[in-house]
JSON list of C-alpha atoms in Angstrom, two decimals:
[
{"chain": "A", "resi": 1, "resn": "PHE", "atom": "CA", "xyz": [100.44, 93.12, 86.17]},
{"chain": "A", "resi": 2, "resn": "ASP", "atom": "CA", "xyz": [102.22, 90.34, 85.32]},
{"chain": "A", "resi": 3, "resn": "CYS", "atom": "CA", "xyz": [105.99, 91.15, 84.95]},
{"chain": "A", "resi": 4, "resn": "GLY", "atom": "CA", "xyz": [107.56, 88.92, 87.57]},
{"chain": "A", "resi": 5, "resn": "VAL", "atom": "CA", "xyz": [109.56, 88.80, 89.92]},
{"chain": "A", "resi": 6, "resn": "SER", "atom": "CA", "xyz": [112.96, 89.19, 87.59]},
{"chain": "A", "resi": 7, "resn": "TYR", "atom": "CA", "xyz": [111.48, 91.89, 85.60]},
{"chain": "A", "resi": 8, "resn": "ALA", "atom": "CA", "xyz": [110.86, 93.67, 88.34]},
{"chain": "A", "resi": 9, "resn": "ARG", "atom": "CA", "xyz": [114.24, 93.18, 90.26]},
{"chain": "A", "resi": 10, "resn": "ASN", "atom": "CA", "xyz": [116.12, 93.87, 86.67]},
{"chain": "A", "resi": 11, "resn": "TYR", "atom": "CA", "xyz": [114.08, 97.27, 86.16]},
{"chain": "A", "resi": 12, "resn": "LEU", "atom": "CA", "xyz": [114.98, 98.25, 89.45]},
{"chain": "A", "resi": 13, "resn": "ILE", "atom": "CA", "xyz": [118.60, 97.52, 90.08]},
{"chain": "A", "resi": 14, "resn": "GLN", "atom": "CA", "xyz": [119.10, 99.11, 86.49]},
{"chain": "A", "resi": 15, "resn": "ALA", "atom": "CA", "xyz": [117.31, 102.31, 87.43]},
{"chain": "A", "resi": 16, "resn": "ALA", "atom": "CA", "xyz": [119.74, 101.75, 91.14]},
{"chain": "A", "resi": 17, "resn": "PHE", "atom": "CA", "xyz": [122.53, 101.55, 88.91]},
{"chain": "A", "resi": 18, "resn": "LYS", "atom": "CA", "xyz": [121.89, 104.21, 86.51]},
{"chain": "A", "resi": 19, "resn": "LYS", "atom": "CA", "xyz": [122.11, 106.73, 89.59]},
{"chain": "A", "resi": 20, "resn": "GLY", "atom": "CA", "xyz": [125.39, 105.15, 90.75]},
{"chain": "A", "resi": 21, "resn": "ILE", "atom": "CA", "xyz": [124.02, 103.49, 93.99]},
{"chain": "A", "resi": 22, "resn": "ARG", "atom": "CA", "xyz": [126.58, 100.72, 94.49]},
{"chain": "A", "resi": 23, "resn": "TYR", "atom": "CA", "xyz": [124.89, 97.83, 96.82]},
{"chain": "A", "resi": 24, "resn": "CYS", "atom": "CA", "xyz": [120.94, 97.33, 96.83]},
{"chain": "A", "resi": 25, "resn": "LEU", "atom": "CA", "xyz": [119.15, 95.06, 99.76]},
{"chain": "A", "resi": 26, "resn": "LEU", "atom": "CA", "xyz": [116.89, 92.62, 97.78]},
{"chain": "A", "resi": 27, "resn": "THR", "atom": "CA", "xyz": [114.28, 90.99, 100.30]},
{"chain": "A", "resi": 28, "resn": "ALA", "atom": "CA", "xyz": [110.55, 91.03, 100.39]},
{"chain": "A", "resi": 29, "resn": "ASP", "atom": "CA", "xyz": [107.34, 92.00, 101.98]},
{"chain": "A", "resi": 30, "resn": "SER", "atom": "CA", "xyz": [107.17, 89.27, 103.20]},
{"chain": "A", "resi": 31, "resn": "ILE", "atom": "CA", "xyz": [110.58, 89.69, 105.54]},
{"chain": "A", "resi": 32, "resn": "GLU", "atom": "CA", "xyz": [110.51, 91.57, 108.70]},
{"chain": "A", "resi": 33, "resn": "PHE", "atom": "CA", "xyz": [113.40, 93.62, 109.94]},
{"chain": "A", "resi": 34, "resn": "ILE", "atom": "CA", "xyz": [114.00, 92.84, 113.20]},
{"chain": "A", "resi": 35, "resn": "PRO", "atom": "CA", "xyz": [117.03, 95.35, 115.51]},
{"chain": "A", "resi": 36, "resn": "GLU", "atom": "CA", "xyz": [119.21, 93.03, 114.54]},
{"chain": "A", "resi": 37, "resn": "THR", "atom": "CA", "xyz": [118.89, 93.40, 111.19]},
{"chain": "A", "resi": 38, "resn": "VAL", "atom": "CA", "xyz": [119.24, 97.00, 111.13]},
{"chain": "A", "resi": 39, "resn": "ALA", "atom": "CA", "xyz": [122.19, 97.17, 113.88]},
{"chain": "A", "resi": 40, "resn": "ASN", "atom": "CA", "xyz": [124.15, 95.16, 111.52]},
{"chain": "A", "resi": 41, "resn": "LEU", "atom": "CA", "xyz": [123.54, 96.52, 108.29]},
{"chain": "A", "resi": 42, "resn": "ALA", "atom": "CA", "xyz": [126.71, 98.78, 108.03]},
{"chain": "A", "resi": 43, "resn": "LYS", "atom": "CA", "xyz": [128.75, 95.88, 109.06]},
{"chain": "A", "resi": 44, "resn": "ALA", "atom": "CA", "xyz": [127.29, 94.18, 105.98]},
{"chain": "A", "resi": 45, "resn": "ILE", "atom": "CA", "xyz": [128.23, 97.32, 103.75]},
{"chain": "A", "resi": 46, "resn": "ASN", "atom": "CA", "xyz": [131.96, 97.44, 105.15]},
{"chain": "A", "resi": 47, "resn": "PHE", "atom": "CA", "xyz": [131.86, 93.31, 104.46]},
{"chain": "A", "resi": 48, "resn": "LEU", "atom": "CA", "xyz": [131.70, 94.48, 100.88]},
{"chain": "A", "resi": 49, "resn": "GLN", "atom": "CA", "xyz": [134.01, 97.07, 100.95]},
{"chain": "A", "resi": 50, "resn": "ASN", "atom": "CA", "xyz": [136.47, 95.46, 102.12]},
{"chain": "A", "resi": 51, "resn": "ASN", "atom": "CA", "xyz": [136.35, 92.23, 100.15]},
{"chain": "A", "resi": 52, "resn": "PRO", "atom": "CA", "xyz": [136.15, 93.12, 96.24]},
{"chain": "A", "resi": 53, "resn": "GLY", "atom": "CA", "xyz": [135.56, 89.52, 95.40]},
{"chain": "A", "resi": 54, "resn": "ILE", "atom": "CA", "xyz": [132.78, 89.16, 97.20]},
{"chain": "A", "resi": 55, "resn": "GLY", "atom": "CA", "xyz": [129.16, 90.31, 95.32]},
{"chain": "A", "resi": 56, "resn": "ILE", "atom": "CA", "xyz": [126.69, 88.82, 97.48]},
{"chain": "A", "resi": 57, "resn": "LEU", "atom": "CA", "xyz": [126.24, 88.51, 101.25]},
{"chain": "A", "resi": 58, "resn": "GLY", "atom": "CA", "xyz": [123.13, 86.81, 102.16]},
{"chain": "A", "resi": 59, "resn": "PHE", "atom": "CA", "xyz": [121.46, 87.04, 105.42]},
{"chain": "A", "resi": 60, "resn": "ASP", "atom": "CA", "xyz": [119.50, 84.92, 107.99]},
{"chain": "A", "resi": 61, "resn": "LEU", "atom": "CA", "xyz": [115.54, 84.23, 107.89]},
{"chain": "A", "resi": 62, "resn": "LYS", "atom": "CA", "xyz": [114.60, 83.47, 111.88]},
{"chain": "A", "resi": 63, "resn": "ASP", "atom": "CA", "xyz": [113.11, 79.19, 111.84]},
{"chain": "A", "resi": 64, "resn": "ARG", "atom": "CA", "xyz": [113.40, 79.22, 107.90]},
{"chain": "A", "resi": 65, "resn": "THR", "atom": "CA", "xyz": [115.39, 76.27, 106.13]},
{"chain": "A", "resi": 66, "resn": "PRO", "atom": "CA", "xyz": [118.78, 77.10, 105.22]},
{"chain": "A", "resi": 67, "resn": "TRP", "atom": "CA", "xyz": [119.73, 77.87, 101.65]},
{"chain": "A", "resi": 68, "resn": "GLU", "atom": "CA", "xyz": [123.57, 78.72, 102.22]},
{"chain": "A", "resi": 69, "resn": "TYR", "atom": "CA", "xyz": [124.69, 75.94, 99.87]},
{"chain": "A", "resi": 70, "resn": "PHE", "atom": "CA", "xyz": [127.69, 75.10, 96.99]},
{"chain": "A", "resi": 71, "resn": "MET", "atom": "CA", "xyz": [126.11, 74.57, 94.40]},
{"chain": "A", "resi": 72, "resn": "ASP", "atom": "CA", "xyz": [127.34, 72.42, 91.42]},
{"chain": "A", "resi": 73, "resn": "LEU", "atom": "CA", "xyz": [124.88, 71.32, 88.32]},
{"chain": "A", "resi": 74, "resn": "LYS", "atom": "CA", "xyz": [125.57, 67.37, 88.03]},
{"chain": "A", "resi": 75, "resn": "ASP", "atom": "CA", "xyz": [123.57, 64.26, 86.53]},
{"chain": "A", "resi": 76, "resn": "ASN", "atom": "CA", "xyz": [121.22, 66.74, 85.36]},
{"chain": "A", "resi": 77, "resn": "HIS", "atom": "CA", "xyz": [120.53, 68.32, 88.79]},
{"chain": "A", "resi": 78, "resn": "PHE", "atom": "CA", "xyz": [121.82, 70.95, 90.69]},
{"chain": "A", "resi": 79, "resn": "LEU", "atom": "CA", "xyz": [123.75, 69.42, 93.47]},
{"chain": "A", "resi": 80, "resn": "LEU", "atom": "CA", "xyz": [123.75, 71.65, 96.78]},
{"chain": "A", "resi": 81, "resn": "LYS", "atom": "CA", "xyz": [126.43, 70.41, 99.26]},
{"chain": "A", "resi": 82, "resn": "LYS", "atom": "CA", "xyz": [126.00, 71.29, 102.77]},
{"chain": "A", "resi": 83, "resn": "ASN", "atom": "CA", "xyz": [129.20, 74.02, 104.36]},
{"chain": "A", "resi": 84, "resn": "ASP", "atom": "CA", "xyz": [129.39, 74.50, 107.87]},
{"chain": "A", "resi": 85, "resn": "ALA", "atom": "CA", "xyz": [132.78, 76.34, 108.31]},
{"chain": "A", "resi": 86, "resn": "ILE", "atom": "CA", "xyz": [132.28, 79.91, 109.64]},
{"chain": "A", "resi": 87, "resn": "GLU", "atom": "CA", "xyz": [135.56, 82.12, 109.73]},
{"chain": "A", "resi": 88, "resn": "ILE", "atom": "CA", "xyz": [135.19, 85.55, 111.42]},
{"chain": "A", "resi": 89, "resn": "ASP", "atom": "CA", "xyz": [135.69, 88.72, 109.45]},
{"chain": "A", "resi": 90, "resn": "PRO", "atom": "CA", "xyz": [138.30, 90.46, 111.19]},
{"chain": "A", "resi": 91, "resn": "ALA", "atom": "CA", "xyz": [137.42, 94.31, 110.00]},
{"chain": "A", "resi": 92, "resn": "THR", "atom": "CA", "xyz": [133.80, 93.75, 110.77]},
{"chain": "A", "resi": 93, "resn": "GLY", "atom": "CA", "xyz": [133.68, 90.62, 113.96]},
{"chain": "A", "resi": 94, "resn": "LEU", "atom": "CA", "xyz": [130.51, 89.35, 110.94]},
{"chain": "A", "resi": 95, "resn": "ARG", "atom": "CA", "xyz": [130.44, 85.30, 111.28]},
{"chain": "A", "resi": 96, "resn": "ILE", "atom": "CA", "xyz": [131.10, 84.47, 107.46]},
{"chain": "A", "resi": 97, "resn": "LYS", "atom": "CA", "xyz": [130.28, 81.50, 105.82]},
{"chain": "A", "resi": 98, "resn": "ARG", "atom": "CA", "xyz": [131.11, 80.58, 101.87]},
{"chain": "A", "resi": 99, "resn": "CYS", "atom": "CA", "xyz": [128.23, 79.38, 99.58]},
{"chain": "A", "resi": 100, "resn": "ASP", "atom": "CA", "xyz": [127.73, 79.49, 95.92]},
{"chain": "A", "resi": 101, "resn": "ILE", "atom": "CA", "xyz": [123.24, 79.95, 96.88]},
{"chain": "A", "resi": 102, "resn": "CYS", "atom": "CA", "xyz": [121.41, 81.78, 99.48]},
{"chain": "A", "resi": 103, "resn": "ARG", "atom": "CA", "xyz": [118.14, 82.76, 100.99]},
{"chain": "A", "resi": 104, "resn": "GLN", "atom": "CA", "xyz": [116.73, 85.73, 98.60]},
{"chain": "A", "resi": 105, "resn": "PHE", "atom": "CA", "xyz": [117.27, 88.49, 101.81]},
{"chain": "A", "resi": 106, "resn": "PHE", "atom": "CA", "xyz": [120.70, 89.64, 100.75]},
{"chain": "A", "resi": 107, "resn": "LEU", "atom": "CA", "xyz": [123.13, 92.28, 100.12]},
{"chain": "A", "resi": 108, "resn": "ALA", "atom": "CA", "xyz": [124.75, 92.77, 96.77]},
{"chain": "A", "resi": 109, "resn": "ARG", "atom": "CA", "xyz": [126.74, 94.77, 94.93]},
{"chain": "A", "resi": 110, "resn": "ILE", "atom": "CA", "xyz": [124.97, 96.43, 92.06]},
{"chain": "A", "resi": 111, "resn": "GLU", "atom": "CA", "xyz": [127.42, 96.07, 89.64]},
{"chain": "A", "resi": 112, "resn": "THR", "atom": "CA", "xyz": [127.35, 92.35, 89.54]},
{"chain": "A", "resi": 113, "resn": "ILE", "atom": "CA", "xyz": [123.72, 91.82, 89.47]},
{"chain": "A", "resi": 114, "resn": "VAL", "atom": "CA", "xyz": [123.50, 94.65, 86.07]},
{"chain": "A", "resi": 115, "resn": "LYS", "atom": "CA", "xyz": [125.87, 92.22, 84.76]},
{"chain": "A", "resi": 116, "resn": "VAL", "atom": "CA", "xyz": [124.45, 88.76, 85.57]},
{"chain": "A", "resi": 117, "resn": "LYS", "atom": "CA", "xyz": [120.58, 89.74, 85.55]},
{"chain": "A", "resi": 118, "resn": "TRP", "atom": "CA", "xyz": [117.44, 87.49, 86.66]},
{"chain": "A", "resi": 119, "resn": "ASP", "atom": "CA", "xyz": [116.47, 85.37, 83.45]},
{"chain": "A", "resi": 120, "resn": "GLU", "atom": "CA", "xyz": [112.57, 87.12, 82.28]},
{"chain": "A", "resi": 121, "resn": "ASP", "atom": "CA", "xyz": [111.45, 84.30, 81.07]},
{"chain": "A", "resi": 122, "resn": "LEU", "atom": "CA", "xyz": [111.60, 82.84, 84.36]},
{"chain": "A", "resi": 123, "resn": "LYS", "atom": "CA", "xyz": [108.54, 84.93, 86.33]},
{"chain": "A", "resi": 124, "resn": "THR", "atom": "CA", "xyz": [109.15, 83.31, 89.29]},
{"chain": "A", "resi": 125, "resn": "GLY", "atom": "CA", "xyz": [111.16, 79.95, 90.12]},
{"chain": "A", "resi": 126, "resn": "GLU", "atom": "CA", "xyz": [114.22, 82.17, 89.12]},
{"chain": "A", "resi": 127, "resn": "HIS", "atom": "CA", "xyz": [116.43, 81.26, 92.14]},
{"chain": "A", "resi": 128, "resn": "GLU", "atom": "CA", "xyz": [118.41, 78.35, 91.34]},
{"chain": "A", "resi": 129, "resn": "ASP", "atom": "CA", "xyz": [119.12, 79.69, 88.24]},
{"chain": "A", "resi": 130, "resn": "PHE", "atom": "CA", "xyz": [120.25, 83.26, 89.11]},
{"chain": "A", "resi": 131, "resn": "PHE", "atom": "CA", "xyz": [122.45, 82.20, 91.54]},
{"chain": "A", "resi": 132, "resn": "TRP", "atom": "CA", "xyz": [124.00, 78.97, 89.21]},
{"chain": "A", "resi": 133, "resn": "ARG", "atom": "CA", "xyz": [124.69, 82.07, 85.88]},
{"chain": "A", "resi": 134, "resn": "TYR", "atom": "CA", "xyz": [126.23, 84.15, 88.62]},
{"chain": "A", "resi": 135, "resn": "LYS", "atom": "CA", "xyz": [128.61, 81.91, 90.36]},
{"chain": "A", "resi": 136, "resn": "GLN", "atom": "CA", "xyz": [129.44, 80.66, 86.36]},
{"chain": "A", "resi": 137, "resn": "ALA", "atom": "CA", "xyz": [129.96, 84.27, 86.00]},
{"chain": "A", "resi": 138, "resn": "GLY", "atom": "CA", "xyz": [132.54, 84.20, 88.65]},
{"chain": "A", "resi": 139, "resn": "TYR", "atom": "CA", "xyz": [130.96, 85.83, 91.50]},
{"chain": "A", "resi": 140, "resn": "LYS", "atom": "CA", "xyz": [131.93, 84.85, 95.20]},
{"chain": "A", "resi": 141, "resn": "VAL", "atom": "CA", "xyz": [128.44, 84.54, 97.10]},
{"chain": "A", "resi": 142, "resn": "CYS", "atom": "CA", "xyz": [129.23, 84.39, 101.57]},
{"chain": "A", "resi": 143, "resn": "TRP", "atom": "CA", "xyz": [126.46, 84.15, 104.46]},
{"chain": "A", "resi": 144, "resn": "THR", "atom": "CA", "xyz": [126.27, 85.54, 107.96]},
{"chain": "A", "resi": 145, "resn": "PRO", "atom": "CA", "xyz": [124.07, 84.80, 110.35]},
{"chain": "A", "resi": 146, "resn": "ASP", "atom": "CA", "xyz": [124.31, 87.76, 112.08]},
{"chain": "A", "resi": 147, "resn": "ILE", "atom": "CA", "xyz": [122.24, 89.76, 110.45]},
{"chain": "A", "resi": 148, "resn": "ILE", "atom": "CA", "xyz": [118.12, 88.04, 110.87]},
{"chain": "A", "resi": 149, "resn": "GLY", "atom": "CA", "xyz": [115.08, 88.72, 109.61]},
{"chain": "A", "resi": 150, "resn": "ASN", "atom": "CA", "xyz": [111.73, 87.52, 110.27]},
{"chain": "A", "resi": 151, "resn": "TYR", "atom": "CA", "xyz": [110.02, 85.84, 107.43]},
{"chain": "A", "resi": 152, "resn": "ILE", "atom": "CA", "xyz": [106.14, 86.52, 107.85]},
{"chain": "A", "resi": 153, "resn": "ASN", "atom": "CA", "xyz": [104.06, 83.55, 105.78]},
{"chain": "A", "resi": 154, "resn": "TYR", "atom": "CA", "xyz": [100.99, 85.68, 104.06]},
{"chain": "A", "resi": 155, "resn": "LYS", "atom": "CA", "xyz": [100.20, 84.06, 100.70]},
{"chain": "A", "resi": 156, "resn": "PRO", "atom": "CA", "xyz": [96.53, 85.75, 99.78]},
{"chain": "A", "resi": 157, "resn": "ALA", "atom": "CA", "xyz": [94.81, 83.50, 97.14]},
{"chain": "A", "resi": 158, "resn": "GLY", "atom": "CA", "xyz": [95.43, 85.56, 94.61]},
{"chain": "A", "resi": 159, "resn": "TYR", "atom": "CA", "xyz": [99.05, 85.57, 94.77]},
{"chain": "A", "resi": 160, "resn": "VAL", "atom": "CA", "xyz": [99.67, 82.15, 95.54]},
{"chain": "A", "resi": 161, "resn": "LYS", "atom": "CA", "xyz": [97.79, 81.38, 92.18]},
{"chain": "A", "resi": 162, "resn": "TYR", "atom": "CA", "xyz": [100.88, 83.06, 90.53]},
{"chain": "A", "resi": 163, "resn": "ARG", "atom": "CA", "xyz": [103.71, 81.94, 92.65]},
{"chain": "A", "resi": 164, "resn": "ASN", "atom": "CA", "xyz": [102.66, 78.17, 92.68]},
{"chain": "A", "resi": 165, "resn": "ARG", "atom": "CA", "xyz": [103.70, 78.29, 88.82]},
{"chain": "A", "resi": 166, "resn": "GLN", "atom": "CA", "xyz": [107.17, 78.03, 90.12]},
{"chain": "A", "resi": 167, "resn": "TYR", "atom": "CA", "xyz": [106.46, 74.28, 89.93]},
{"chain": "A", "resi": 168, "resn": "SER", "atom": "CA", "xyz": [104.68, 74.05, 86.77]},
{"chain": "A", "resi": 169, "resn": "GLU", "atom": "CA", "xyz": [105.02, 76.56, 83.82]},
{"chain": "A", "resi": 170, "resn": "PHE", "atom": "CA", "xyz": [108.35, 78.27, 84.78]},
{"chain": "A", "resi": 171, "resn": "ARG", "atom": "CA", "xyz": [110.02, 74.59, 86.77]},
{"chain": "A", "resi": 172, "resn": "GLU", "atom": "CA", "xyz": [109.45, 73.55, 82.93]},
{"chain": "A", "resi": 173, "resn": "ILE", "atom": "CA", "xyz": [111.55, 76.70, 81.47]},
{"chain": "A", "resi": 174, "resn": "LEU", "atom": "CA", "xyz": [114.43, 75.83, 84.07]},
{"chain": "A", "resi": 175, "resn": "PHE", "atom": "CA", "xyz": [114.73, 72.47, 83.33]},
{"chain": "A", "resi": 176, "resn": "ARG", "atom": "CA", "xyz": [115.02, 72.85, 79.99]},
{"chain": "A", "resi": 177, "resn": "LYS", "atom": "CA", "xyz": [117.09, 75.80, 79.86]},
{"chain": "A", "resi": 178, "resn": "HIS", "atom": "CA", "xyz": [119.87, 73.99, 81.98]},
{"chain": "A", "resi": 179, "resn": "ASN", "atom": "CA", "xyz": [118.88, 70.33, 80.90]},
{"chain": "A", "resi": 180, "resn": "LEU", "atom": "CA", "xyz": [117.48, 68.95, 84.01]},
{"chain": "A", "resi": 181, "resn": "ASN", "atom": "CA", "xyz": [115.56, 66.14, 84.89]},
{"chain": "A", "resi": 182, "resn": "ASN", "atom": "CA", "xyz": [115.64, 66.46, 88.47]},
{"chain": "A", "resi": 183, "resn": "TRP", "atom": "CA", "xyz": [115.64, 69.88, 90.48]},
{"chain": "A", "resi": 184, "resn": "VAL", "atom": "CA", "xyz": [118.03, 69.58, 93.61]},
{"chain": "A", "resi": 185, "resn": "GLU", "atom": "CA", "xyz": [119.71, 67.07, 95.29]},
{"chain": "A", "resi": 186, "resn": "TYR", "atom": "CA", "xyz": [121.13, 68.03, 98.74]},
{"chain": "A", "resi": 187, "resn": "CYS", "atom": "CA", "xyz": [124.77, 66.29, 99.99]}
]
């Protein structure tokens, strides 16, 4: 019942990998696909196929806080640096921004996820840890504003109780693991 998002993702990714599936779409039941989402998914797959050095292509969430940054670990916190440079991918026409971390709405090469995995000690609050280790493993992340989903903010009370542990129980695990004294700083 309370296995956590990290365990659930790892389990499903591993099952897909064993079936020979090359790409996975990480999303949540709180993200609604809109016509633009579906229309550009083939372009996202083509982008990853044409750029073997990139493991994740992040997508946009309408009216949500951006989370596409370069990421470093500095002075006992994660330092998130903004990148405004957008390139046009000549093969797909997608607008692309390079980054180290993106929102948890993305297309990924399953082989890279299988190698890094989410830390199952972090049932929630796993986001920065996963992307930091992904970067440390040498994998690259990009993001496109051309694939968009709507975020539906529906959190039943029973769910909130478990999710909010990311700010207490699992934040402590994250801080110990990376020797943090503060979570993130933006620059």
